[in-house]
Coordinates of C-alpha atoms and ligand atoms in Angstrom, one line a residue:
M1 CA 10.1 30.3 7.3
T2 CA 9.2 31.2 3.5
G3 CA 11.6 32.9 1.1
P4 CA 14.0 32.0 -2.0
D5 CA 16.1 29.6 -0.2
Y6 CA 13.4 28.1 1.3
D7 CA 11.5 27.5 -2.0
H8 CA 14.8 26.4 -3.5
F9 CA 14.9 23.9 -0.8
C10 CA 11.7 22.7 -1.5
R11 CA 12.5 22.5 -5.3
L12 CA 15.7 20.2 -4.2
V13 CA 13.5 18.0 -2.2
R14 CA 11.1 17.0 -5.1
Q15 CA 13.5 16.9 -7.7
R16 CA 15.7 14.3 -5.7
S17 CA 12.6 12.5 -3.9
G18 CA 9.1 13.6 -5.2
L19 CA 8.7 14.4 -1.8
V20 CA 5.8 17.5 -1.5
L21 CA 6.8 20.1 0.5
T22 CA 4.5 22.4 1.0
P23 CA 4.6 26.3 2.8
E24 CA 2.9 24.8 5.7
K25 CA 5.7 22.0 6.0
A26 CA 7.8 24.9 7.2
Y27 CA 7.8 23.6 10.8
L28 CA 8.5 20.2 9.9
V29 CA 11.4 21.6 7.7
S30 CA 12.3 23.4 10.4
S31 CA 12.9 20.6 12.9
R32 CA 14.4 17.8 10.8
L33 CA 17.3 20.2 9.4
A34 CA 17.7 22.0 12.8
P35 CA 20.6 19.1 13.3
V36 CA 21.5 19.5 10.6
A37 CA 22.5 23.0 10.5
R38 CA 24.0 22.6 13.9
A39 CA 26.7 19.6 12.6
E40 CA 27.6 21.4 10.0
G41 CA 28.5 24.2 12.9
L42 CA 25.6 27.1 11.4
A43 CA 23.6 29.0 14.0
T44 CA 20.6 28.7 11.9
V45 CA 17.8 27.0 9.8
A46 CA 18.0 30.1 7.2
E47 CA 21.9 29.7 7.6
L48 CA 21.9 25.9 6.4
L49 CA 19.0 27.0 3.9
A50 CA 21.3 29.1 1.9
V51 CA 24.5 26.9 1.8
L52 CA 21.9 24.4 0.1
R53 CA 20.8 26.9 -2.4
I54 CA 24.7 28.7 -3.1
G55 CA 26.6 25.2 -3.1
A56 CA 26.6 22.1 -0.9
S57 CA 28.3 19.8 -1.3
E58 CA 26.8 16.0 -2.7
T59 CA 26.9 14.3 0.5
L60 CA 25.3 17.6 2.3
L61 CA 22.5 18.1 0.0
Q62 CA 21.6 14.2 0.2
Q63 CA 21.7 14.4 4.0
A64 CA 19.3 17.6 3.8
V65 CA 16.9 15.9 1.3
D66 CA 17.3 11.8 3.6
V67 CA 15.9 14.0 6.9
M68 CA 12.9 15.1 5.0
A69 CA 11.9 11.5 4.4
T70 CA 9.4 10.2 7.0
H71 CA 10.6 6.7 8.3
E72 CA 7.9 5.5 10.5
S73 CA 7.6 1.7 9.8
Y74 CA 6.5 -1.5 12.4
F75 CA 6.4 -5.0 11.9
F76 CA 3.0 -6.3 9.9
R77 CA 2.0 -2.7 9.5
D78 CA -2.0 -2.7 9.3
A79 CA -2.2 -6.4 10.2
A80 CA -4.1 -7.1 6.5
P81 CA -1.7 -6.8 4.1
F82 CA 0.3 -10.0 5.4
E83 CA -3.0 -11.9 6.2
Q84 CA -3.4 -11.5 2.1
L85 CA -0.1 -12.4 1.0
A86 CA -0.3 -15.3 3.3
E87 CA -4.0 -16.4 2.4
A88 CA -4.6 -14.6 -0.8
V89 CA -1.7 -14.4 -2.7
L90 CA 1.3 -16.8 -2.3
P91 CA -1.4 -20.1 -2.4
P92 CA -2.2 -19.3 -6.2
L93 CA 1.6 -18.3 -6.4
I94 CA 2.7 -21.8 -4.9
A95 CA 0.6 -23.4 -7.6
A96 CA 1.4 -21.7 -10.3
R97 CA 5.0 -21.7 -9.3
Q98 CA 5.4 -25.1 -9.2
A99 CA 8.2 -25.9 -12.1
Q100 CA 10.3 -23.4 -11.3
R101 CA 9.9 -22.8 -7.3
T102 CA 11.0 -19.8 -7.2
L103 CA 9.5 -16.6 -5.7
R104 CA 10.4 -13.1 -6.0
I105 CA 9.5 -10.0 -3.7
W106 CA 10.3 -6.8 -3.8
C107 CA 9.9 -4.4 -1.3
A108 CA 9.9 -0.5 -2.5
A109 CA 10.4 1.9 0.2
C110 CA 11.3 -0.5 2.7
S111 CA 12.5 2.3 5.7
S112 CA 14.5 0.0 8.3
G113 CA 13.8 -3.6 6.8
Q114 CA 10.3 -4.5 9.5
E115 CA 8.0 -5.0 6.1
P116 CA 10.7 -7.6 4.4
Y117 CA 11.5 -8.7 7.2
S118 CA 8.1 -9.9 7.9
V119 CA 7.4 -10.5 4.6
A120 CA 10.1 -12.8 5.1
M121 CA 8.5 -14.2 8.4
I122 CA 5.4 -14.8 6.5
L123 CA 7.4 -17.2 4.0
M124 CA 8.9 -19.6 6.5
E125 CA 5.8 -19.7 7.9
M126 CA 4.1 -21.7 4.7
G127 CA 6.7 -24.2 5.9
Y128 CA 6.8 -27.1 3.8
R129 CA 4.5 -25.8 0.9
L130 CA 8.1 -23.2 0.6
A131 CA 10.7 -26.0 1.2
G132 CA 13.5 -26.1 -0.9
W133 CA 12.2 -22.8 -2.7
K134 CA 14.6 -20.0 -4.1
L135 CA 13.2 -16.9 -2.3
E136 CA 14.2 -13.4 -2.5
I137 CA 13.2 -10.1 -1.0
L138 CA 14.4 -7.7 -3.0
A139 CA 14.0 -4.5 0.3
T140 CA 14.8 -0.8 -1.6
D141 CA 14.7 2.3 -0.1
M142 CA 16.1 5.8 -1.3
S143 CA 17.9 6.4 1.9
E144 CA 21.3 5.5 2.7
P145 CA 21.8 5.4 6.6
I146 CA 17.8 3.6 6.8
L147 CA 19.0 1.2 4.8
R148 CA 22.4 0.5 6.9
K149 CA 19.8 0.4 9.9
A150 CA 17.3 -2.4 8.3
S151 CA 20.1 -4.4 7.0
A152 CA 22.1 -4.6 10.3
G153 CA 18.4 -6.3 11.3
L154 CA 19.0 -4.9 15.3
Y155 CA 16.0 -3.8 17.3
N156 CA 15.0 -1.7 20.6
D157 CA 12.4 -2.7 22.7
F158 CA 10.4 0.0 21.5
E159 CA 10.2 -1.3 18.1
V160 CA 10.0 -5.6 18.7
N161 CA 7.0 -4.9 20.8
R162 CA 5.0 -2.6 17.7
G163 CA 3.3 -5.7 15.6
L164 CA 5.2 -8.3 16.4
S165 CA 3.6 -11.2 18.9
P166 CA 5.4 -12.8 21.3
E167 CA 6.1 -16.2 19.7
R168 CA 7.3 -14.4 16.5
Q169 CA 9.5 -12.4 18.6
A170 CA 11.1 -15.7 20.5
R171 CA 11.0 -17.7 17.5
W172 CA 12.7 -14.9 14.9
F173 CA 14.7 -12.6 16.9
K174 CA 17.4 -12.5 19.4
Q175 CA 18.5 -10.9 22.8
E176 CA 21.3 -9.0 22.3
P177 CA 23.2 -6.2 24.8
D178 CA 22.2 -3.5 22.4
G179 CA 18.6 -4.9 21.6
W180 CA 17.1 -7.8 19.1
R181 CA 18.9 -9.3 15.9
V182 CA 16.5 -10.5 13.2
S183 CA 17.6 -14.2 12.8
P184 CA 20.4 -15.0 10.5
K185 CA 17.9 -16.9 8.4
L186 CA 15.7 -14.1 7.8
Q187 CA 18.4 -11.8 7.0
Q188 CA 19.7 -14.4 4.4
M189 CA 16.4 -14.1 2.4
V190 CA 16.5 -10.3 2.3
R191 CA 18.6 -8.1 0.1
F192 CA 18.5 -4.4 0.6
R193 CA 20.1 -1.9 -1.6
P194 CA 19.5 2.2 -2.5
H195 CA 16.4 2.9 -4.9
N196 CA 14.9 5.7 -5.9
L197 CA 11.2 5.2 -6.8
L198 CA 11.6 7.9 -9.2
Q199 CA 14.6 6.7 -11.3
G200 CA 12.2 3.6 -12.7
S201 CA 12.3 0.1 -11.8
A202 CA 14.7 -1.3 -14.7
G203 CA 17.3 -3.4 -14.3
L204 CA 15.7 -4.9 -11.0
G205 CA 13.7 -7.6 -12.6
V206 CA 10.2 -8.9 -12.4
F207 CA 8.3 -9.6 -9.6
D208 CA 5.6 -11.8 -8.1
V209 CA 4.6 -9.6 -5.1
I210 CA 5.5 -5.7 -5.2
F211 CA 5.1 -3.9 -1.5
C212 CA 4.7 -0.4 -2.3
R213 CA 3.3 0.8 1.2
N214 CA 2.8 4.1 2.9
V215 CA 5.3 6.3 0.2
L216 CA 3.0 7.1 -2.6
I217 CA 0.9 9.2 0.2
Y218 CA 3.8 11.8 0.0
F219 CA 4.0 12.6 -3.7
D220 CA 1.9 14.2 -6.3
I221 CA -0.3 12.8 -8.3
E222 CA 1.5 12.6 -11.5
T223 CA 4.7 11.3 -9.3
K224 CA 2.3 8.9 -8.3
R225 CA 1.1 8.3 -11.7
Q226 CA 5.0 7.5 -13.1
I227 CA 5.6 5.2 -10.4
L228 CA 2.7 3.0 -10.3
D229 CA 2.7 2.5 -13.5
H230 CA 6.8 1.5 -13.2
V231 CA 5.7 -0.7 -10.5
S232 CA 3.0 -2.6 -12.3
R233 CA 5.8 -2.9 -15.5
A234 CA 7.8 -4.9 -12.8
M235 CA 5.0 -7.4 -12.0
A236 CA 4.1 -10.7 -13.2
A237 CA 1.4 -11.3 -15.1
D238 CA -0.2 -12.5 -12.3
G239 CA 1.7 -10.7 -9.9
S240 CA -0.1 -8.5 -7.0
L241 CA 0.4 -5.1 -5.7
L242 CA 0.1 -4.3 -2.0
L243 CA 0.0 -0.8 -1.4
G244 CA -0.9 1.0 2.2
S245 CA -4.5 2.0 3.9
A246 CA -4.1 5.4 2.8
E247 CA -3.4 5.1 -0.8
T248 CA -5.2 4.1 -3.9
V249 CA -5.0 4.0 -7.8
L250 CA -8.6 5.2 -8.5
G251 CA -7.7 8.5 -10.4
V252 CA -4.2 7.9 -10.6
S253 CA -3.5 4.9 -12.6
S254 CA -5.1 2.4 -14.9
A255 CA -2.0 0.3 -15.1
V256 CA -3.4 -2.0 -12.1
E257 CA -6.9 -2.1 -10.5
P258 CA -8.2 -3.5 -7.8
V259 CA -8.6 -7.3 -6.2
P260 CA -12.6 -6.8 -5.2
G261 CA -12.8 -7.7 -1.6
L262 CA -9.4 -7.3 -0.6
R263 CA -8.6 -3.7 0.6
G264 CA -5.0 -2.8 -0.5
L265 CA -4.4 -5.3 -3.2
Y266 CA -3.8 -4.5 -6.8
R267 CA -3.3 -6.9 -10.2
P268 CA -2.5 -5.9 -13.8
A269 CA -4.9 -4.5 -15.4
G270 CA -7.4 -7.0 -16.9
R271 CA -6.2 -10.1 -15.2
T272 CA -8.4 -12.3 -13.3
L273 CA -7.1 -13.6 -9.6
A274 CA -6.2 -17.2 -9.7
R275 CA -7.7 -20.0 -8.0
S276 CA -5.6 -21.6 -5.5
A277 CA -4.7 -25.0 -6.1
Ligands
SAM301 C1 7.2 5.5 5.8 S1 8.3 5.1 5.1 C2 7.4 3.4 4.6 C3 8.1 2.3 5.1 C4 7.4 0.7 4.8 N1 7.0 0.6 3.5 C5 6.2 0.7 5.7 O1 4.7 0.6 4.9 O2 5.7 0.1 7.0 C6 8.7 5.9 3.6 C7 10.4 5.3 3.3 O3 10.1 5.9 1.3 C8 11.6 6.1 1.5 N2 11.0 7.1 0.2 C9 10.9 8.3 -0.2 N3 10.4 8.6 -1.7 C10 11.2 7.9 -1.9 C11 11.9 7.9 -3.3 N4 11.8 8.3 -4.1 N5 12.3 6.4 -3.6 C12 12.6 4.9 -2.5 N6 12.7 5.2 -1.4 C13 11.9 6.5 -1.1 C14 12.1 7.2 2.9 O4 13.2 6.7 2.8 C15 11.2 6.2 3.9 O5 11.9 5.2 4.3

């Protein structure tokens, strides 16, 4: 699939989401847009691409952009970031925030919610160390349909079997006729809202910990730099940033720097990690 309609669609997706579609992704575009074309009563994806170029409703434009995003996620994805959160990030923050007794965590590009709920489980499992604290997890994504799934907190057997230990499944999920529902305690801790990373982080406030995982890989280097610069401005001076295992700031942004020995963990440039009390 090539031609002006395809090129226009690639530009549309890039402008609205930052996602880069190269000519080799034509098969992906075709398979993801086919159901949208069918739902619109169009015979082919080529016809849909023409409609998107000539003039489509805002709803259809956004839907076509949304289906190009990959929403793959699972509980405690890659394990290490969540161990780092529990063992390297939270202890010094708990020591440093004894007066405020507040922690703010942002899961940017949270997809279907497994990441923020995993963070909520880690916080709850800190037990007495965070008892009585105000804990806020802001979970954002550009896709409203995926946020609806995330805030419902309902997962099928396959999803709960990916990354969750049987102990955590028993403790934090309740079986319902349609699947496994996250416990209300965890749901209360997470606030979901739409947010596009291209629009910066103004208005979201300052965060002690930011998860921005498995989304930068889809962007070009300039977009990665802009997003990392925005994200770093939303970090507390002693805050931490966790990126995906295939993502790095090296050669992209100097706003944050790697924490030595802890792969995937970053802090604002020029700071040394505070010691835990
Ligand atoms: C592969 S998922 C990552 C989910 C989770 N962070 C994880 O690591 O499991 C990528 C998510 O990024 C979202 N996304 C893509 N571009 C975005 C943008 N410009 N702003 C906000 N979210 C975006 C997609 O909708 C998708 O849900």
